Amino acid sequence: MDTSPRIILNNIKHYLFNRDDVICPSHLINELFEFVFVVTLYPAVSFLNLMVQFFRFFYQLTLSVSEQTPTLDSNSILITGASCGIGLSLAKSICNQWLIQKRTKLGQVSNEKKTLTLVSRNLDKLERVREEIYSTFSSRNLKELVDIQVRDCDICDRKEIEKVVTEQDYDMVIASAATNSQILSREFSSQNGGKTDKKGENIQDEEDVIYQEFQVNIFGTLNTVLPAMKQAKNRNIDSRLPKHVVVVASGAGYHGKLMGPYGITKTFLFEFSRMFQFILNNNDNQNQHENNLDYSSSDVVRNFKEMSRKYANQKQLVLHVVNPAGVTDTRMGETIKNLDKIPGSIHSNHAANLILGGLIKNERVIDLNNSFVYAGLRFLNALPVSAESFVTNCLNLQIYS
Ligand SMILES: NC(=O)c1ccc[n+]([C@@H]2O[C@H](COP(=O)([O-])OP(=O)(O)OC[C@H]3O[C@@H](n4cnc5c(N)ncnc54)[C@H](OP(=O)(O)O)[C@@H]3O)[C@@H](O)[C@H]2O)c1
C-alpha cells in the first residue's frame, strides 16, 4: 500500500476524472438499492448475528466446563507440504500432542501406535525432516509411539496422490501443500539452469506461472481432499470416529485479488470448503436429502446434490478450513516483503499450535488473522463494487506488497 499523500491525491484525481471507466444508469440504480440495503438491513443482520454468536459461545462454554479436556483423537494423520514451513511445524506439534496425551493418559486410545505420513515432492528432504522430528523428541521415545512414514508425490499428479491419500483410511488428512508465483519463478529458473535476464530476474513464461499456481493450489488440493472425503463414506459410525479433512487456505483469500492469482486460489479453497461444510450439514439425514432434491429447482443443483451423495455425512466426515496469515519463517513467508512488520505475523511453531488447538476443539473455520486485518478484508469484500474500486485504486492497496 502506498500512503504518500501526493500519490493518493493523484490517484483520486485520476479516479474521479477518468473517462475510460464508464458509469451507466442501470449500475447507478443497482448501487442505490445496495445503499438502501446496506444502511437498513446490514447493521440489523450483523447485530442479530453478533448476539446469536455470543449466545452460542457462552452456551458452549458452559458445556465444555463440564466436559473433559478435548484431545486429538486421530491416530493416523497425513500432511501434504510437510517438508518445510507450516506443514513441518504441524507435524512436530502433532507428535508433541500425542506424547503429552500418552504421558497424561488423555484421549481415547492413548497407547495405540500412531502413524504420521509426510508428503512432498522431495524424498531426501522428507527423510531429513523425519530424522529431525525423531531427534527433537528422542528423550521422550517418539519412535516407540509414532511411525513416521514419508512419501514423495506431486499433488498435481491426480492418480498418484489419490493412491497415497487412500493407501490407508487416515483419521486426518491435512492439505497444506501450496505455492506462489515467486516460489514458482525460482523453481522454473533453476529447472532452466538458473538463467536470469539482465536485471537478475528469472526468465519464464508468466502464463506458465499462473497456470502452475492454479494447478498446485486448486487442483492439487482437490486431488488430495476429494479422495479422502469419498473414503470417509465407508466409515462405520458405530465403531469409528469421523475422519477429519483439513484444507489450508489463507487469510488473504477473504479478498483474494489483493494478493494476485495466489490470493484468488485461496478464495476458491475457502469458498469450496464452506460450500462442502454446508452440504455435509444437510447430508446428515438421508430423508432430508431426498426432500432437498425434490424441491431443488435447478438441474445443475440437482446434479451436484446427487453427486454429493457419494461423499460422507457429518458423522463420518468433518471438514475444516484453516486461514493462516503472515507466518514468517516459511518459504512462502520469505517471499513477502516486510512480513514481520505486518500486525499479527507469527512464527510457524506458533501458527501450528494455534491450528492444532482449533482442530482439537473441532472448529470448522480456524482463522489466524489479526482482528484488524480480518475486519478490513471482510469490509472491503462487503463494499459496493465502485466503492471497492475507489478504495483499492486510490490507496494502491495490495496486501503484503
Ligand atoms: N506462510 C504464510 O504466511 C501463509 C499465509 C497464509 C496461508 N499459507 C498457506 O499455508 C500452507 C503452507 O504454507 P508455508 O508457508 O508453510 O509454505 P512453504 O514453506 O512454501 O511450504 C510449502 C510446502 O508445499 C510443498 N509443495 C509445493 N508444491 C507441491 C507439489 N506440487 N506437490 C507436493 N508438495 C508440494 C513443498 O514441498 P516440496 O517443495 O518439498 O515439494 C513444501 O513442503 C500453504 O497452503 C499456504 O498457502 C501460508
Coordinates of C-alpha atoms and ligand atoms in Angstrom, one line a residue:
M1 CA 0.0 0.0 0.0
D2 CA 1.4 3.4 -1.0
T3 CA 0.3 6.1 1.6
S4 CA 2.2 9.1 0.3
P5 CA -0.4 12.0 0.2
R6 CA 0.8 13.2 -3.3
I7 CA 0.3 9.8 -4.9
I8 CA -3.1 9.3 -3.1
L9 CA -4.2 12.7 -4.4
N10 CA -3.1 11.9 -7.9
N11 CA -4.9 8.6 -7.8
I12 CA -8.1 10.3 -6.5
K13 CA -7.9 12.9 -9.4
H14 CA -7.4 10.1 -11.9
Y15 CA -10.3 8.1 -10.5
L16 CA -12.7 11.0 -10.5
F17 CA -11.9 12.4 -13.9
N18 CA -11.0 9.3 -16.0
R19 CA -13.5 8.6 -18.8
D20 CA -12.4 5.0 -19.6
D21 CA -14.4 3.6 -16.7
V22 CA -17.9 4.3 -17.9
I23 CA -20.7 4.5 -15.4
C24 CA -24.2 3.5 -16.7
P25 CA -27.6 4.4 -15.3
S26 CA -28.6 0.8 -14.5
H27 CA -25.4 0.4 -12.4
L28 CA -26.3 3.6 -10.5
I29 CA -29.8 2.2 -9.8
N30 CA -28.2 -1.1 -8.6
E31 CA -25.9 0.9 -6.3
L32 CA -28.8 3.0 -5.0
F33 CA -30.6 -0.2 -4.0
E34 CA -27.4 -1.5 -2.5
F35 CA -27.2 1.6 -0.4
V36 CA -30.7 1.2 1.0
F37 CA -30.0 -2.5 1.8
V38 CA -26.7 -1.8 3.4
V39 CA -27.9 1.1 5.5
T40 CA -31.1 -0.6 6.7
L41 CA -30.5 -4.4 6.7
Y42 CA -26.8 -4.8 7.1
P43 CA -26.4 -3.4 10.6
A44 CA -29.6 -5.2 11.8
V45 CA -28.5 -8.6 10.5
S46 CA -24.9 -8.0 11.8
F47 CA -26.1 -7.1 15.2
L48 CA -28.5 -10.1 15.4
N49 CA -25.7 -12.4 14.2
L50 CA -23.4 -11.0 16.9
M51 CA -26.0 -11.7 19.6
V52 CA -26.5 -15.2 18.3
Q53 CA -22.8 -15.9 18.2
F54 CA -22.4 -14.5 21.8
F55 CA -25.2 -16.8 23.0
R56 CA -23.7 -19.8 21.3
F57 CA -20.2 -19.0 22.6
F58 CA -21.4 -18.8 26.3
Y59 CA -23.6 -21.8 25.9
Q60 CA -20.7 -23.9 24.5
L61 CA -18.5 -22.5 27.4
T62 CA -20.9 -24.0 30.0
L63 CA -20.8 -27.3 28.2
S64 CA -17.0 -27.5 28.0
V65 CA -16.6 -26.8 31.7
S66 CA -18.4 -30.0 32.5
E67 CA -16.8 -32.0 29.7
Q68 CA -13.3 -33.5 29.7
T69 CA -10.3 -31.6 28.1
P70 CA -10.6 -32.0 24.3
T71 CA -8.0 -34.3 22.9
L72 CA -6.5 -35.2 19.5
D73 CA -8.4 -38.4 18.8
S74 CA -6.8 -39.1 15.4
N75 CA -4.3 -41.9 15.4
S76 CA -3.2 -41.7 11.8
I77 CA -2.5 -38.4 10.1
L78 CA -1.3 -37.5 6.6
I79 CA 0.1 -34.0 5.8
T80 CA 1.0 -32.7 2.4
G81 CA 3.6 -29.9 2.2
A82 CA 5.3 -31.4 5.2
S83 CA 8.9 -30.8 4.1
C84 CA 9.1 -27.3 5.4
G85 CA 7.1 -24.3 6.8
I86 CA 3.7 -24.8 8.4
G87 CA 3.3 -28.5 7.3
L88 CA 6.6 -29.4 9.1
S89 CA 5.7 -27.4 12.2
L90 CA 2.3 -29.1 12.3
A91 CA 4.0 -32.5 12.1
K92 CA 6.1 -31.6 15.2
S93 CA 3.0 -30.2 17.1
I94 CA 1.1 -33.3 16.4
C95 CA 3.9 -35.6 17.7
N96 CA 4.2 -33.4 20.8
Q97 CA 0.4 -33.6 21.4
W98 CA 0.4 -37.4 21.1
L99 CA 3.3 -37.6 23.6
I100 CA 1.5 -35.4 26.0
Q101 CA -1.7 -37.4 25.7
K102 CA 0.3 -40.7 26.3
R103 CA 2.0 -39.3 29.4
T104 CA -1.2 -37.8 30.9
K105 CA -3.3 -40.7 29.7
L106 CA -5.7 -38.3 27.9
G107 CA -7.6 -39.3 24.8
Q108 CA -9.5 -42.3 23.7
V109 CA -6.7 -44.8 22.8
S110 CA -3.6 -43.1 24.1
N111 CA -1.2 -46.1 23.8
E112 CA -2.1 -47.2 20.3
K113 CA 0.8 -46.8 17.8
K114 CA 0.3 -43.7 15.7
T115 CA 1.1 -43.1 12.1
L116 CA 2.2 -39.8 10.7
T117 CA 2.7 -39.7 6.9
L118 CA 4.6 -36.7 5.4
V119 CA 4.2 -35.8 1.8
S120 CA 6.1 -33.5 -0.6
R121 CA 7.9 -33.8 -3.9
N122 CA 11.4 -34.4 -2.3
L123 CA 12.2 -37.7 -0.7
D124 CA 15.6 -36.6 0.6
K125 CA 14.2 -33.6 2.3
L126 CA 11.4 -35.7 3.9
E127 CA 13.9 -38.2 5.2
R128 CA 15.9 -35.4 6.8
V129 CA 12.7 -34.0 8.3
R130 CA 11.8 -37.4 9.7
E131 CA 15.2 -37.7 11.4
E132 CA 14.8 -34.1 12.7
I133 CA 11.4 -34.8 14.3
Y134 CA 12.7 -38.1 15.8
S135 CA 15.8 -36.4 17.2
T136 CA 13.7 -33.4 18.6
F137 CA 11.7 -35.8 20.7
S138 CA 14.3 -38.5 21.2
S139 CA 14.3 -38.1 25.0
R140 CA 10.6 -38.9 25.0
N141 CA 10.9 -42.0 22.9
L142 CA 8.8 -40.8 20.0
K143 CA 9.9 -43.8 17.9
E144 CA 8.0 -46.1 20.2
L145 CA 4.8 -44.2 19.8
V146 CA 4.8 -42.8 16.3
D147 CA 5.7 -44.4 13.0
I148 CA 6.7 -41.5 10.7
Q149 CA 6.3 -42.5 7.0
V150 CA 7.4 -40.4 4.0
R151 CA 6.0 -40.3 0.5
D152 CA 7.3 -38.3 -2.4
C153 CA 4.5 -37.2 -4.6
D154 CA 3.5 -34.2 -6.7
I155 CA -0.1 -33.3 -5.7
C156 CA -0.8 -32.3 -9.3
D157 CA -0.5 -36.0 -10.2
R158 CA -4.1 -37.0 -9.5
K159 CA -3.7 -40.8 -9.6
E160 CA -0.5 -40.8 -7.5
I161 CA -1.8 -38.5 -4.7
E162 CA -5.1 -40.4 -4.6
K163 CA -3.1 -43.6 -4.1
V164 CA -1.0 -42.0 -1.3
V165 CA -4.0 -40.5 0.4
T166 CA -6.2 -43.6 0.4
E167 CA -3.5 -46.3 1.0
Q168 CA -4.9 -46.4 4.5
D169 CA -8.0 -44.9 5.9
Y170 CA -6.3 -41.9 7.7
D171 CA -8.1 -40.3 10.6
M172 CA -7.0 -36.9 9.4
V173 CA -5.7 -35.6 6.1
I174 CA -4.2 -32.1 6.1
A175 CA -3.8 -30.5 2.6
S176 CA -1.2 -27.8 3.3
A177 CA 1.0 -28.0 0.1
A178 CA 0.8 -24.9 -2.0
T179 CA 2.9 -22.5 -4.0
N180 CA 3.0 -18.9 -5.1
S181 CA 4.4 -17.1 -8.2
Q182 CA 7.8 -16.1 -6.6
I183 CA 8.5 -19.7 -5.5
L184 CA 7.5 -21.0 -8.9
S185 CA 9.7 -18.4 -10.7
R186 CA 12.6 -19.7 -8.7
E187 CA 11.7 -23.3 -9.5
F188 CA 11.3 -22.6 -13.2
S189 CA 14.6 -20.7 -13.3
S190 CA 16.5 -23.5 -11.5
Q191 CA 15.0 -26.0 -14.0
N192 CA 16.3 -23.8 -16.8
G193 CA 19.8 -23.9 -15.3
G194 CA 19.3 -20.8 -13.2
K195 CA 19.1 -18.4 -16.2
T196 CA 18.3 -14.8 -15.4
D197 CA 17.8 -11.7 -17.5
K198 CA 20.0 -8.6 -17.4
K199 CA 18.2 -7.2 -14.3
G200 CA 18.9 -10.5 -12.5
E201 CA 15.2 -11.5 -12.7
N202 CA 14.1 -15.0 -13.6
I203 CA 13.2 -15.9 -17.2
Q204 CA 10.0 -17.8 -17.5
D205 CA 6.7 -17.5 -19.3
E206 CA 4.3 -15.6 -17.0
E207 CA 1.4 -17.7 -18.2
D208 CA 3.2 -20.9 -17.2
V209 CA 3.5 -19.5 -13.7
I210 CA -0.2 -18.6 -13.4
Y211 CA -1.3 -22.0 -14.7
Q212 CA 1.0 -23.8 -12.4
E213 CA -0.1 -21.7 -9.4
F214 CA -3.7 -22.7 -10.1
Q215 CA -2.7 -26.3 -10.8
V216 CA -1.0 -26.8 -7.5
N217 CA -3.2 -24.7 -5.2
I218 CA -6.6 -25.5 -6.6
F219 CA -6.4 -28.9 -8.5
G220 CA -3.6 -30.2 -6.2
T221 CA -5.7 -29.6 -3.1
L222 CA -8.8 -31.1 -4.7
N223 CA -6.7 -34.1 -5.8
T224 CA -5.8 -34.5 -2.1
V225 CA -9.1 -33.9 -0.3
L226 CA -11.7 -35.3 -2.6
P227 CA -10.5 -39.0 -2.5
A228 CA -10.1 -38.6 1.3
M229 CA -13.7 -37.3 1.6
K230 CA -15.0 -40.1 -0.5
Q231 CA -13.1 -42.7 1.5
A232 CA -14.9 -41.4 4.7
K233 CA -18.2 -42.7 3.2
N234 CA -17.1 -46.3 4.2
R235 CA -16.6 -45.3 7.9
N236 CA -18.8 -47.3 10.3
I237 CA -20.2 -44.6 12.6
D238 CA -20.9 -47.1 15.4
S239 CA -17.3 -48.2 15.7
R240 CA -15.2 -45.2 14.4
L241 CA -14.9 -41.5 15.0
P242 CA -15.3 -39.3 11.9
K243 CA -12.5 -38.7 9.5
H244 CA -11.1 -35.1 9.5
V245 CA -10.1 -33.4 6.3
V246 CA -8.3 -30.1 6.6
V247 CA -8.0 -27.6 3.7
V248 CA -5.3 -25.0 4.3
A249 CA -6.4 -21.8 2.6
S250 CA -5.3 -18.3 3.7
G251 CA -6.4 -15.1 5.3
A252 CA -5.6 -13.4 2.0
G253 CA -8.5 -15.4 0.5
Y254 CA -11.0 -13.1 2.2
H255 CA -10.2 -10.5 -0.5
G256 CA -8.1 -12.7 -2.9
K257 CA -7.4 -10.3 -5.7
L258 CA -5.3 -8.1 -3.4
M259 CA -2.7 -10.8 -3.5
G260 CA -2.8 -11.7 -7.2
P261 CA -3.5 -15.2 -8.6
Y262 CA -2.3 -16.8 -5.3
G263 CA -4.9 -14.9 -3.3
I264 CA -7.6 -16.0 -5.8
T265 CA -6.7 -19.7 -5.4
K266 CA -7.1 -19.3 -1.7
T267 CA -10.5 -17.5 -2.1
F268 CA -11.6 -20.6 -4.1
L269 CA -10.4 -23.0 -1.4
F270 CA -12.2 -21.1 1.3
E271 CA -15.4 -20.9 -0.6
F272 CA -15.2 -24.5 -1.7
S273 CA -14.7 -25.7 1.9
R274 CA -17.6 -23.6 3.1
M275 CA -19.8 -25.0 0.4
F276 CA -18.9 -28.6 1.4
Q277 CA -19.4 -27.8 5.1
F278 CA -22.9 -26.6 4.1
I279 CA -23.6 -29.8 2.1
L280 CA -22.3 -32.0 5.0
N281 CA -24.7 -30.3 7.4
N282 CA -27.6 -31.1 5.0
N283 CA -26.4 -34.6 4.2
D284 CA -26.9 -35.8 7.7
N285 CA -30.1 -37.5 7.2
Q286 CA -31.0 -39.3 4.0
N287 CA -34.7 -38.4 4.1
Q288 CA -33.9 -34.8 4.4
H289 CA -31.5 -35.2 1.5
E290 CA -34.3 -36.7 -0.7
N291 CA -36.5 -33.7 0.2
N292 CA -33.8 -31.3 -0.8
L293 CA -33.6 -33.0 -4.2
D294 CA -37.3 -32.8 -4.7
Y295 CA -37.5 -29.1 -4.0
S296 CA -34.4 -28.1 -5.9
S297 CA -35.4 -26.0 -8.9
S298 CA -32.2 -26.2 -11.0
D299 CA -30.9 -29.2 -12.7
V300 CA -27.3 -28.1 -12.1
V301 CA -28.0 -28.0 -8.3
R302 CA -29.9 -31.4 -8.5
N303 CA -26.9 -33.0 -10.3
F304 CA -24.5 -31.6 -7.8
K305 CA -26.6 -32.8 -4.8
E306 CA -26.8 -36.3 -6.4
M307 CA -23.1 -36.3 -6.8
S308 CA -22.5 -35.2 -3.2
R309 CA -24.3 -38.4 -2.0
K310 CA -21.1 -40.2 -2.9
Y311 CA -19.5 -38.2 0.0
A312 CA -19.9 -39.0 3.6
N313 CA -22.3 -37.4 6.1
Q314 CA -21.2 -35.3 9.0
K315 CA -21.0 -38.3 11.4
Q316 CA -18.4 -39.8 9.1
L317 CA -16.5 -36.7 8.0
V318 CA -15.6 -33.3 9.5
L319 CA -14.2 -30.7 7.0
H320 CA -12.1 -27.9 8.4
V321 CA -10.7 -24.9 6.6
V322 CA -7.7 -23.1 8.0
N323 CA -6.7 -19.5 7.2
P324 CA -3.2 -18.8 8.3
A325 CA -1.8 -15.3 7.9
G326 CA 1.6 -13.8 8.0
V327 CA 3.7 -16.8 9.0
T328 CA 7.3 -15.6 8.8
D329 CA 9.8 -18.5 9.0
T330 CA 8.4 -20.3 5.9
R331 CA 9.4 -20.4 2.3
M332 CA 6.2 -18.6 1.4
G333 CA 6.6 -16.1 4.2
E334 CA 10.1 -15.2 2.9
T335 CA 8.7 -14.2 -0.5
I336 CA 6.5 -11.5 1.2
K337 CA 8.2 -8.1 1.8
N338 CA 8.4 -6.9 5.4
L339 CA 6.1 -9.7 6.6
D340 CA 7.4 -9.5 10.1
K341 CA 6.2 -5.8 10.4
I342 CA 2.7 -6.7 9.5
P343 CA 0.3 -6.8 12.5
G344 CA -0.2 -10.3 13.7
S345 CA 2.6 -12.0 11.9
I346 CA 3.8 -15.1 13.8
H347 CA 6.3 -18.0 13.6
S348 CA 5.4 -21.3 12.1
N349 CA 5.6 -23.1 15.5
H350 CA 3.1 -20.7 17.0
A351 CA 0.8 -21.0 13.9
A352 CA 1.0 -24.8 14.1
N353 CA 0.0 -24.8 17.8
L354 CA -3.0 -22.5 17.0
I355 CA -4.1 -24.7 14.1
L356 CA -3.8 -27.9 16.1
G357 CA -5.7 -26.3 19.0
G358 CA -8.5 -25.4 16.6
L359 CA -8.6 -28.9 15.2
I360 CA -8.7 -30.5 18.7
K361 CA -11.6 -28.2 19.6
N362 CA -13.3 -29.3 16.4
E363 CA -13.5 -25.7 14.9
R364 CA -14.7 -25.7 11.3
V365 CA -13.1 -22.4 10.4
I366 CA -9.7 -21.8 12.0
D367 CA -8.6 -18.3 11.4
L368 CA -5.2 -16.9 12.3
N369 CA -5.7 -13.3 11.1
N370 CA -5.1 -10.3 13.2
S371 CA -8.5 -8.9 14.1
F372 CA -7.9 -5.5 12.3
V373 CA -6.7 -7.2 9.1
Y374 CA -9.6 -9.7 9.3
A375 CA -12.2 -6.9 9.7
G376 CA -10.5 -4.8 7.0
L377 CA -10.5 -7.6 4.4
R378 CA -14.1 -8.6 5.2
F379 CA -15.2 -4.9 5.0
L380 CA -13.5 -4.5 1.6
N381 CA -15.5 -7.5 0.4
A382 CA -18.7 -6.1 1.6
L383 CA -18.3 -2.7 -0.1
P384 CA -20.3 -1.8 -3.2
V385 CA -18.3 -2.5 -6.4
S386 CA -17.5 1.1 -7.2
A387 CA -16.6 2.0 -3.6
E388 CA -14.2 -1.0 -3.5
S389 CA -12.6 0.2 -6.7
F390 CA -12.3 3.7 -5.2
V391 CA -10.5 2.4 -2.1
T392 CA -8.2 -0.1 -3.8
N393 CA -7.3 2.2 -6.7
C394 CA -6.7 5.4 -4.6
L395 CA -4.7 3.7 -1.9
N396 CA -2.8 1.4 -4.3
L397 CA -4.0 -1.3 -2.0
Q398 CA -2.2 -4.6 -2.2
I399 CA -1.7 -6.6 0.9
Y400 CA 1.8 -7.8 1.7
S401 CA 3.2 -5.8 -1.2
Ligands
LIG1 N1 3.4 -18.6 5.2 C1 2.3 -17.8 5.3 O1 2.4 -16.7 5.7 C2 1.0 -18.3 4.8 C3 -0.1 -17.5 5.0 C4 -1.4 -17.9 4.6 C5 -1.5 -19.2 4.1 N2 -0.5 -20.1 4.0 C6 -0.7 -21.4 3.5 O2 -0.2 -22.4 4.4 C7 0.3 -23.5 3.7 C8 1.8 -23.8 4.0 O3 2.5 -22.6 3.7 P1 4.0 -22.5 4.0 O4 4.2 -21.0 4.2 O5 4.4 -23.4 5.0 O6 4.7 -22.8 2.6 P2 6.1 -23.4 2.2 O7 7.1 -23.1 3.3 O8 6.4 -22.8 0.9 O9 5.9 -24.9 2.1 C9 5.1 -25.4 1.0 C10 5.1 -27.0 1.1 O10 4.4 -27.4 0.0 C11 5.1 -28.4 -0.7 N3 4.7 -28.4 -2.2 C12 4.7 -27.4 -3.0 N4 4.3 -27.7 -4.2 C13 4.0 -29.1 -4.1 C14 3.5 -30.0 -5.1 N5 3.2 -29.7 -6.3 N6 3.3 -31.3 -4.6 C15 3.6 -31.6 -3.4 N7 4.1 -30.8 -2.4 C16 4.3 -29.5 -2.8 C17 6.6 -28.1 -0.5 O11 7.4 -29.2 -0.6 P3 8.5 -29.6 -1.7 O12 9.0 -28.3 -2.3 O13 9.5 -30.4 -1.0 O14 7.7 -30.4 -2.7 C18 6.5 -27.5 0.9 O15 6.6 -28.6 1.8 C19 0.1 -23.2 2.2 O16 -1.2 -23.7 1.8 C20 0.0 -21.7 2.2 O17 -0.7 -21.2 1.1 C21 0.8 -19.6 4.4

